Amino acid sequence: MSFLSFRYEDHSNFFSEECFKARVKENIDYLEKVQEGEEKYASFLGWHRVDEWAGEEWLKRYESLASEIRKECDTLVVIGVGGSNQAARAVYEALGKKDIEIIWAGNTLSAHSVNKLFEKLEEKKNIYINCIAKNFETLEPGIAFRALRCYLQKKYGEDYNSHIIVTFTENTYSWKMAEEQGYKTLPFPINIPGRFTSLSPVCLFPLSVAGFDIRAMKRGAIEMEHKLKNSTDNPALAYATARTMLKDSGKTVELLSVFEPSLFRFEKWWKQLFGESEGKDGKGLLPMDALYSEDLHSLGQFLQDGSPSVFETFLHIKDPVASFVLGSDGVEDGFSYIEGMDFSYINNMAYEATISAHSKRFPCLIIEIKKMDEETFGSLFYFFQFACYISCLITGVNPFIQDGVEAYKNDMFRMLGKK
Ligand code: PA5
């Protein structure tokens, strides 16, 4: 992974190569703190050493429980919201369904969506559930779990509990409930905030059930861990420095843009990681996402000509993900000049043209990955988590708490009559 580069046709000099290098130098202290892992955040750093929750013993445990379930099931319903489902869902949606389908639940309060979920389940033969929650107070997964338990009880009778695996925090009320009810259990890492759990059972277990190569994911993450922890010529430091410099220069929005729509869920994962970690104490960049080329027809005008609040980070895949060559039907429709070209090539030209146009207006950060596979996702997860930690230190906020989320919850619980 060659990784990070910048494109900017600099008029104002506020983002010159020279300024950037000087800022990287100033930020080396932050890098060293993150490489080491700060003592004051020790209880949040279970993700920092990939082997802590993705070591050989753990992988064997995830794989052995997964293979037990794979013998029986055709569908796994994963119940979870936010950090409890985004990483697994990002990989699943990007790489496509393997042999076992995952259906995602517990991330909405919409009755329409819940009805659609149960309609979908009617077509399935043998269903298992993995309910994932750190606190098990969150409404969406909590009530989806109850609704799905009722469904399983009707479908399987007394044996329904053998279809349930929970990933809960050990020694909590929910953990005891799971043990009493005879569900299978996996520990939710006590020392990782949800949005940093990509290399832990939260993400690796459901992916292993679905048939993904979780060892390749771990390989990618470990390789990235070594790279980021052992060098000052460091892409995570460069990325964190660039984005925080741009914030200091007045930008308020970072747009993560991709030309591969199946990366949509990865963008959502990234948005939560940076939004929840950095957006506090009146600070932080608003993380937003764009799916090109479609969004060029909705956001393109604003980006090229609207208020100068945005800079853009492109996540670009170098190798074509697929191939489809445009043929001919003999109709003169005005598109013959691209006859015989591959959609991948045309998409890539759209990418080059977009960078060329946008970089005349604002700096474009470019993260290039070779191809989309499990190994790459392992690297990307670790890269962004590490870079997010550095960004938060530069910004001066605690990356690992999210008190702000409680405000609406408190009102909602009161309105719903929670004691
Ligand atoms: O990053 C976090 O810890 C949170 O955003 C959680 O992922 C999210 O709130 C879901 O929490 P829970 O797993 O307790 O339902």
Coordinates of C-alpha atoms and ligand atoms in Angstrom, one line a residue:
M1 CA 0.0 0.0 0.0
S2 CA 1.8 3.2 -1.2
F3 CA -0.9 5.2 0.5
L4 CA -1.1 8.9 0.9
S5 CA -0.6 11.8 -1.5
F6 CA -1.9 15.3 -1.9
R7 CA -3.0 17.4 -4.9
Y8 CA -3.5 21.1 -4.7
E9 CA -2.9 23.9 -7.1
D10 CA -1.9 26.3 -4.4
H11 CA -2.8 29.9 -4.9
S12 CA -2.9 31.1 -1.3
N13 CA 0.1 29.2 0.0
F14 CA -1.8 28.1 3.1
F15 CA -1.1 24.5 2.3
S16 CA 2.3 24.5 0.8
E17 CA 4.7 21.6 0.9
E18 CA 7.0 23.6 3.2
C19 CA 4.3 24.5 5.8
F20 CA 3.1 20.9 5.7
K21 CA 6.5 19.4 6.4
A22 CA 7.1 21.9 9.2
R23 CA 3.7 20.9 10.8
V24 CA 4.5 17.2 10.5
K25 CA 7.7 17.9 12.4
E26 CA 5.9 19.7 15.1
N27 CA 3.5 16.8 15.5
I28 CA 6.1 14.1 16.0
D29 CA 5.5 14.3 19.8
Y30 CA 1.9 13.3 19.2
L31 CA 2.9 10.5 17.0
E32 CA 5.3 9.1 19.7
K33 CA 2.5 9.3 22.2
V34 CA 0.2 7.3 20.0
Q35 CA 2.9 4.8 19.0
E36 CA 3.4 4.1 22.7
G37 CA -0.3 4.3 23.7
E38 CA -0.9 6.8 26.6
E39 CA -1.2 5.4 30.1
K40 CA -4.2 7.7 30.8
Y41 CA -6.1 6.0 27.9
A42 CA -5.0 2.4 28.8
S43 CA -8.6 1.3 29.5
F44 CA -9.6 2.2 25.9
L45 CA -6.6 0.9 24.0
G46 CA -7.5 -2.8 23.5
W47 CA -7.4 -2.1 19.7
H48 CA -3.9 -0.6 19.7
R49 CA -2.1 -4.0 19.6
V50 CA -4.0 -6.1 17.0
D51 CA -3.0 -9.3 18.7
E52 CA -4.8 -8.4 21.9
W53 CA -8.2 -9.3 20.4
A54 CA -7.2 -10.9 17.2
G55 CA -4.3 -13.1 18.4
E56 CA -4.1 -16.8 17.4
E57 CA -6.2 -18.1 20.4
W58 CA -8.9 -15.6 19.7
L59 CA -9.0 -16.3 16.0
K60 CA -9.3 -20.0 16.7
R61 CA -12.2 -19.3 19.1
Y62 CA -14.1 -17.1 16.6
E63 CA -13.5 -19.6 13.8
S64 CA -14.5 -22.7 15.7
L65 CA -17.8 -21.2 16.9
A66 CA -18.3 -19.9 13.4
S67 CA -17.7 -23.3 11.8
E68 CA -20.2 -24.9 14.2
I69 CA -22.9 -22.4 13.1
R70 CA -22.0 -22.6 9.4
K71 CA -22.8 -26.3 9.5
E72 CA -26.4 -25.4 10.3
C73 CA -27.4 -22.0 9.1
D74 CA -28.1 -20.3 5.8
T75 CA -28.7 -16.8 7.3
L76 CA -27.1 -14.9 10.2
V77 CA -29.0 -11.9 11.5
V78 CA -26.5 -9.5 13.1
I79 CA -28.1 -7.1 15.6
G80 CA -26.1 -4.1 16.4
V81 CA -25.8 -0.4 15.8
G82 CA -22.9 2.1 15.4
G83 CA -19.6 0.6 16.3
S84 CA -21.3 -2.7 17.0
N85 CA -22.0 -3.4 13.3
Q86 CA -20.4 -0.8 11.0
A87 CA -17.0 -2.5 10.4
A88 CA -18.3 -5.9 9.6
R89 CA -21.0 -4.4 7.4
A90 CA -18.4 -2.3 5.6
V91 CA -16.5 -5.5 4.6
Y92 CA -19.6 -7.5 3.8
E93 CA -21.1 -4.8 1.5
A94 CA -17.8 -4.0 -0.2
L95 CA -16.7 -7.6 -0.9
G96 CA -20.2 -9.1 -1.5
K97 CA -22.0 -12.0 0.0
K98 CA -20.1 -15.2 0.5
D99 CA -21.7 -18.5 1.2
I100 CA -23.8 -17.4 4.2
E101 CA -26.0 -14.4 4.0
I102 CA -25.9 -11.7 6.7
I103 CA -29.0 -9.7 7.4
W104 CA -28.5 -6.5 9.4
A105 CA -30.9 -5.5 12.2
G106 CA -31.0 -3.5 15.3
N107 CA -30.0 -0.2 13.7
T108 CA -33.4 1.4 13.2
L109 CA -36.6 2.1 15.0
S110 CA -38.6 2.1 11.8
A111 CA -41.6 -0.2 11.9
H112 CA -41.5 -0.4 8.1
S113 CA -37.9 -1.6 8.2
V114 CA -38.7 -4.2 10.9
N115 CA -41.7 -5.5 8.9
K116 CA -39.4 -5.8 5.9
L117 CA -36.9 -7.7 8.0
F118 CA -39.4 -10.3 9.1
E119 CA -40.8 -10.6 5.5
K120 CA -37.2 -11.4 4.4
L121 CA -36.7 -13.9 7.1
E122 CA -39.8 -15.8 5.9
E123 CA -37.7 -16.9 2.9
K124 CA -34.9 -18.3 5.0
K125 CA -34.5 -21.9 6.1
N126 CA -32.2 -21.8 9.1
I127 CA -31.6 -18.6 11.0
Y128 CA -29.0 -17.7 13.6
I129 CA -28.7 -14.5 15.5
N130 CA -25.6 -12.6 16.7
C131 CA -26.6 -9.8 19.0
I132 CA -23.7 -7.4 19.6
A133 CA -23.9 -4.6 22.2
K134 CA -21.4 -3.1 24.5
N135 CA -23.9 -1.7 27.0
F136 CA -27.1 -3.3 26.0
E137 CA -29.0 -0.2 26.9
T138 CA -29.1 1.1 23.3
L139 CA -32.8 1.0 22.2
E140 CA -32.4 -0.1 18.6
P141 CA -30.5 -3.4 19.2
G142 CA -32.3 -4.0 22.5
I143 CA -35.8 -4.1 21.0
A144 CA -34.7 -5.8 17.8
F145 CA -33.3 -8.6 19.9
R146 CA -36.5 -9.0 21.8
A147 CA -38.6 -9.0 18.5
L148 CA -36.2 -11.5 17.0
R149 CA -36.3 -13.8 20.0
C150 CA -40.1 -13.9 19.8
Y151 CA -39.7 -14.8 16.2
L152 CA -37.2 -17.6 16.9
Q153 CA -39.3 -19.0 19.8
K154 CA -42.2 -19.4 17.4
K155 CA -40.0 -20.9 14.7
Y156 CA -37.9 -23.3 16.8
G157 CA -39.8 -23.7 20.0
E158 CA -37.8 -24.5 23.2
D159 CA -34.6 -25.0 21.2
Y160 CA -34.6 -21.4 20.0
N161 CA -31.8 -20.4 22.3
S162 CA -29.3 -22.6 20.5
H163 CA -29.7 -20.2 17.6
I164 CA -28.4 -17.2 19.5
I165 CA -24.9 -16.0 20.0
V166 CA -24.4 -12.8 22.0
T167 CA -21.3 -10.5 22.0
F168 CA -21.8 -8.7 25.3
T169 CA -19.6 -7.2 28.0
E170 CA -18.7 -9.9 30.5
N171 CA -20.1 -9.7 34.1
T172 CA -22.9 -7.3 33.2
Y173 CA -26.6 -7.7 33.6
S174 CA -26.9 -8.6 29.9
W175 CA -24.1 -11.2 30.1
K176 CA -25.8 -12.9 33.1
M177 CA -29.2 -12.9 31.3
A178 CA -27.5 -14.5 28.3
E179 CA -26.0 -17.3 30.5
E180 CA -29.3 -17.9 32.2
Q181 CA -31.1 -18.2 28.9
G182 CA -28.4 -20.6 27.5
Y183 CA -27.2 -18.4 24.6
K184 CA -23.7 -18.8 23.3
T185 CA -21.4 -16.0 24.4
L186 CA -18.4 -14.0 23.1
P187 CA -16.9 -11.1 25.1
F188 CA -17.3 -7.6 23.8
P189 CA -13.9 -6.2 24.5
I190 CA -14.2 -4.2 27.7
N191 CA -11.2 -2.0 26.7
I192 CA -12.4 -0.9 23.3
P193 CA -15.0 1.8 22.4
G194 CA -17.4 0.4 19.9
R195 CA -16.1 2.4 16.9
F196 CA -12.6 0.9 17.4
T197 CA -13.6 -2.7 17.5
S198 CA -12.9 -3.7 13.8
L199 CA -10.2 -6.2 14.8
S200 CA -12.1 -8.0 17.6
P201 CA -15.0 -10.5 17.9
V202 CA -17.5 -7.7 17.2
C203 CA -16.4 -7.7 13.6
L204 CA -14.4 -10.8 13.0
F205 CA -16.9 -13.4 14.3
P206 CA -19.9 -12.5 12.0
L207 CA -17.5 -12.1 9.1
S208 CA -16.1 -15.6 9.8
V209 CA -19.6 -17.0 9.9
A210 CA -20.3 -15.4 6.5
G211 CA -17.2 -17.1 5.1
F212 CA -14.7 -14.2 4.9
D213 CA -11.0 -14.7 5.5
I214 CA -10.5 -13.0 8.9
R215 CA -6.8 -14.2 9.0
A216 CA -6.2 -12.0 5.9
M217 CA -7.8 -9.1 7.7
K218 CA -5.6 -9.6 10.7
R219 CA -2.6 -9.8 8.4
G220 CA -3.4 -6.5 6.8
A221 CA -3.9 -4.9 10.2
I222 CA -0.7 -6.3 11.7
E223 CA 1.3 -5.1 8.8
M224 CA -0.1 -1.6 9.1
E225 CA 0.4 -1.7 12.9
H226 CA 4.1 -2.4 12.4
K227 CA 4.4 0.3 9.8
L228 CA 2.7 3.0 11.9
K229 CA 4.4 2.1 15.2
N230 CA 7.9 1.9 13.9
S231 CA 8.4 4.9 11.6
T232 CA 8.3 8.6 11.8
D233 CA 7.9 8.7 8.0
N234 CA 4.3 7.9 8.8
P235 CA 1.2 8.1 6.6
A236 CA -1.1 8.3 9.6
L237 CA 0.8 11.3 11.0
A238 CA 0.7 12.9 7.5
Y239 CA -3.0 12.4 7.2
A240 CA -3.8 13.6 10.7
T241 CA -1.5 16.6 10.2
A242 CA -3.0 17.5 6.8
R243 CA -6.6 17.4 8.0
T244 CA -6.0 19.3 11.2
M245 CA -4.0 21.9 9.3
L246 CA -6.9 22.4 7.0
K247 CA -9.2 22.7 9.9
D248 CA -7.0 25.4 11.4
S249 CA -7.1 27.2 8.1
G250 CA -10.9 27.4 8.3
K251 CA -12.2 24.2 6.7
T252 CA -15.0 22.7 8.7
V253 CA -16.0 19.7 6.6
E254 CA -13.9 16.7 5.4
L255 CA -15.6 14.8 2.6
L256 CA -14.5 11.2 2.1
S257 CA -15.2 10.5 -1.6
V258 CA -15.1 7.1 -3.4
F259 CA -15.8 6.0 -6.9
E260 CA -16.9 2.5 -5.8
P261 CA -20.5 2.6 -4.5
S262 CA -20.0 -0.7 -2.5
L263 CA -17.7 1.3 -0.2
F264 CA -20.7 3.1 1.1
R265 CA -20.7 1.2 4.4
F266 CA -17.0 1.8 4.8
E267 CA -17.7 5.5 4.5
K268 CA -20.3 5.2 7.3
W269 CA -17.8 3.4 9.5
W270 CA -15.2 6.2 8.9
K271 CA -17.9 8.9 9.6
Q272 CA -18.6 7.4 13.0
L273 CA -15.0 6.9 13.9
F274 CA -14.0 10.5 13.2
G275 CA -17.4 12.2 14.1
E276 CA -17.7 10.6 17.5
S277 CA -14.0 10.7 18.4
E278 CA -13.1 14.2 17.3
G279 CA -16.4 16.1 17.5
K280 CA -16.3 17.5 21.0
D281 CA -15.5 20.6 23.1
G282 CA -16.7 22.7 20.2
K283 CA -13.9 21.2 18.0
G284 CA -13.4 18.8 15.1
L285 CA -14.2 18.5 11.4
L286 CA -17.6 17.3 10.3
P287 CA -17.0 14.0 8.5
M288 CA -19.2 13.6 5.4
D289 CA -19.2 11.1 2.6
A290 CA -19.7 11.2 -1.2
L291 CA -20.4 8.4 -3.6
Y292 CA -19.1 9.3 -7.0
S293 CA -19.8 9.6 -9.8
E294 CA -23.5 9.9 -8.8
D295 CA -22.9 12.6 -6.1
L296 CA -20.9 14.7 -8.6
H297 CA -24.4 15.5 -10.0
S298 CA -25.6 16.7 -6.6
L299 CA -22.6 18.0 -4.7
G300 CA -20.3 18.9 -7.6
Q301 CA -21.7 22.4 -8.0
F302 CA -21.3 23.2 -4.3
L303 CA -17.8 21.8 -4.2
Q304 CA -16.6 23.7 -7.2
D305 CA -18.4 27.0 -6.5
G306 CA -20.1 27.0 -3.1
S307 CA -18.9 28.2 0.3
P308 CA -15.2 27.2 0.9
S309 CA -15.9 25.0 3.9
V310 CA -14.9 21.7 2.5
F311 CA -11.8 19.7 1.6
E312 CA -11.8 16.3 0.3
T313 CA -10.1 12.9 1.0
F314 CA -10.4 10.4 -1.8
L315 CA -10.2 6.7 -1.1
H316 CA -9.2 5.3 -4.5
I317 CA -8.8 1.6 -5.5
K318 CA -6.1 1.2 -8.1
D319 CA -6.9 -2.3 -9.6
P320 CA -10.3 -2.5 -11.3
V321 CA -12.8 -4.2 -9.1
A322 CA -14.7 -5.6 -12.1
S323 CA -14.9 -5.4 -15.8
F324 CA -17.7 -4.5 -18.2
V325 CA -17.0 -3.4 -21.8
L326 CA -19.4 -1.1 -23.5
G327 CA -20.6 -2.7 -26.7
S328 CA -22.6 -1.4 -29.7
D329 CA -26.2 -1.8 -30.9
G330 CA -25.7 0.3 -34.0
V331 CA -27.8 3.2 -32.7
E332 CA -26.1 6.6 -33.2
D333 CA -26.8 7.9 -29.6
G334 CA -23.7 10.2 -29.3
F335 CA -21.7 7.7 -27.1
S336 CA -19.8 5.9 -29.8
Y337 CA -16.6 7.7 -28.8
I338 CA -16.4 5.4 -25.7
E339 CA -17.5 2.2 -27.5
G340 CA -15.2 -0.7 -26.6
M341 CA -14.0 1.0 -23.3
D342 CA -14.4 -0.7 -20.0
F343 CA -16.6 0.9 -17.4
S344 CA -13.7 0.6 -14.9
Y345 CA -11.5 2.7 -17.3
I346 CA -14.3 5.3 -17.7
N347 CA -14.8 5.4 -14.0
N348 CA -11.1 6.0 -13.5
M349 CA -11.1 8.8 -16.0
A350 CA -14.0 10.4 -14.0
Y351 CA -11.8 10.1 -10.9
E352 CA -8.8 11.7 -12.5
A353 CA -11.0 14.5 -13.9
T354 CA -12.6 15.1 -10.5
I355 CA -9.3 15.4 -8.7
S356 CA -8.0 17.7 -11.4
A357 CA -11.1 20.0 -11.1
H358 CA -11.5 19.9 -7.3
S359 CA -7.8 20.4 -6.5
K360 CA -7.9 23.7 -8.3
R361 CA -10.3 24.8 -5.5
F362 CA -9.2 23.0 -2.3
P363 CA -6.6 20.5 -1.3
C364 CA -7.4 16.9 -2.1
L365 CA -5.9 14.2 0.1
I366 CA -5.6 10.9 -1.8
I367 CA -5.4 7.5 -0.1
E368 CA -4.7 4.8 -2.7
I369 CA -5.3 1.2 -2.1
K370 CA -4.3 -1.5 -4.6
K371 CA -7.3 -3.7 -4.4
M372 CA -10.4 -4.5 -2.3
D373 CA -10.0 -7.6 -0.2
E374 CA -10.0 -8.6 3.4
E375 CA -6.3 -7.8 3.9
T376 CA -6.8 -4.2 2.6
F377 CA -9.8 -3.7 5.0
G378 CA -7.6 -4.9 7.9
S379 CA -5.0 -2.2 6.9
L380 CA -7.5 0.5 6.4
F381 CA -9.3 -0.1 9.7
Y382 CA -6.0 0.1 11.6
F383 CA -4.8 3.0 9.6
F384 CA -7.8 5.2 10.2
Q385 CA -8.1 4.2 13.9
F386 CA -4.5 5.1 14.5
A387 CA -4.8 8.4 12.5
C388 CA -7.9 9.3 14.3
Y389 CA -6.1 8.9 17.7
I390 CA -3.3 11.2 16.4
S391 CA -5.9 13.8 15.0
C392 CA -7.7 13.9 18.4
L393 CA -4.4 14.6 20.3
I394 CA -3.5 17.4 17.9
T395 CA -7.1 18.8 18.2
G396 CA -6.9 18.4 22.0
V397 CA -9.9 16.1 22.7
N398 CA -10.3 12.7 24.3
P399 CA -10.8 10.3 21.4
F400 CA -12.4 7.6 23.3
I401 CA -15.5 9.0 25.0
Q402 CA -18.8 10.1 23.4
D403 CA -20.8 11.9 26.1
G404 CA -22.6 14.1 23.5
V405 CA -24.6 11.1 22.3
E406 CA -26.4 10.8 25.6
A407 CA -28.2 14.2 25.3
Y408 CA -31.0 13.0 22.9
K409 CA -31.1 9.6 24.6
N410 CA -31.9 11.0 28.0
D411 CA -34.8 13.0 26.5
M412 CA -36.0 10.0 24.5
F413 CA -35.9 7.6 27.5
R414 CA -37.8 10.2 29.6
M415 CA -40.5 10.5 26.8
L416 CA -40.8 6.8 26.6
G417 CA -41.2 6.5 30.4
K418 CA -37.9 4.6 31.2
K419 CA -37.4 4.5 35.0
Ligands
PA5_1 O1 -18.2 3.9 19.8 C1 -19.0 3.6 20.6 O2 -18.7 3.1 21.7 C2 -20.5 3.8 20.4 O3 -20.7 4.6 19.3 C3 -21.2 2.5 20.2 O4 -20.6 1.8 19.1 C4 -22.7 2.6 19.9 O5 -23.3 3.6 20.7 C5 -23.4 1.3 20.1 O6 -23.3 0.9 21.4 P1 -23.8 -0.5 22.0 O7 -22.9 -1.5 21.4 O8 -23.6 -0.3 23.5 O9 -25.2 -0.7 21.5

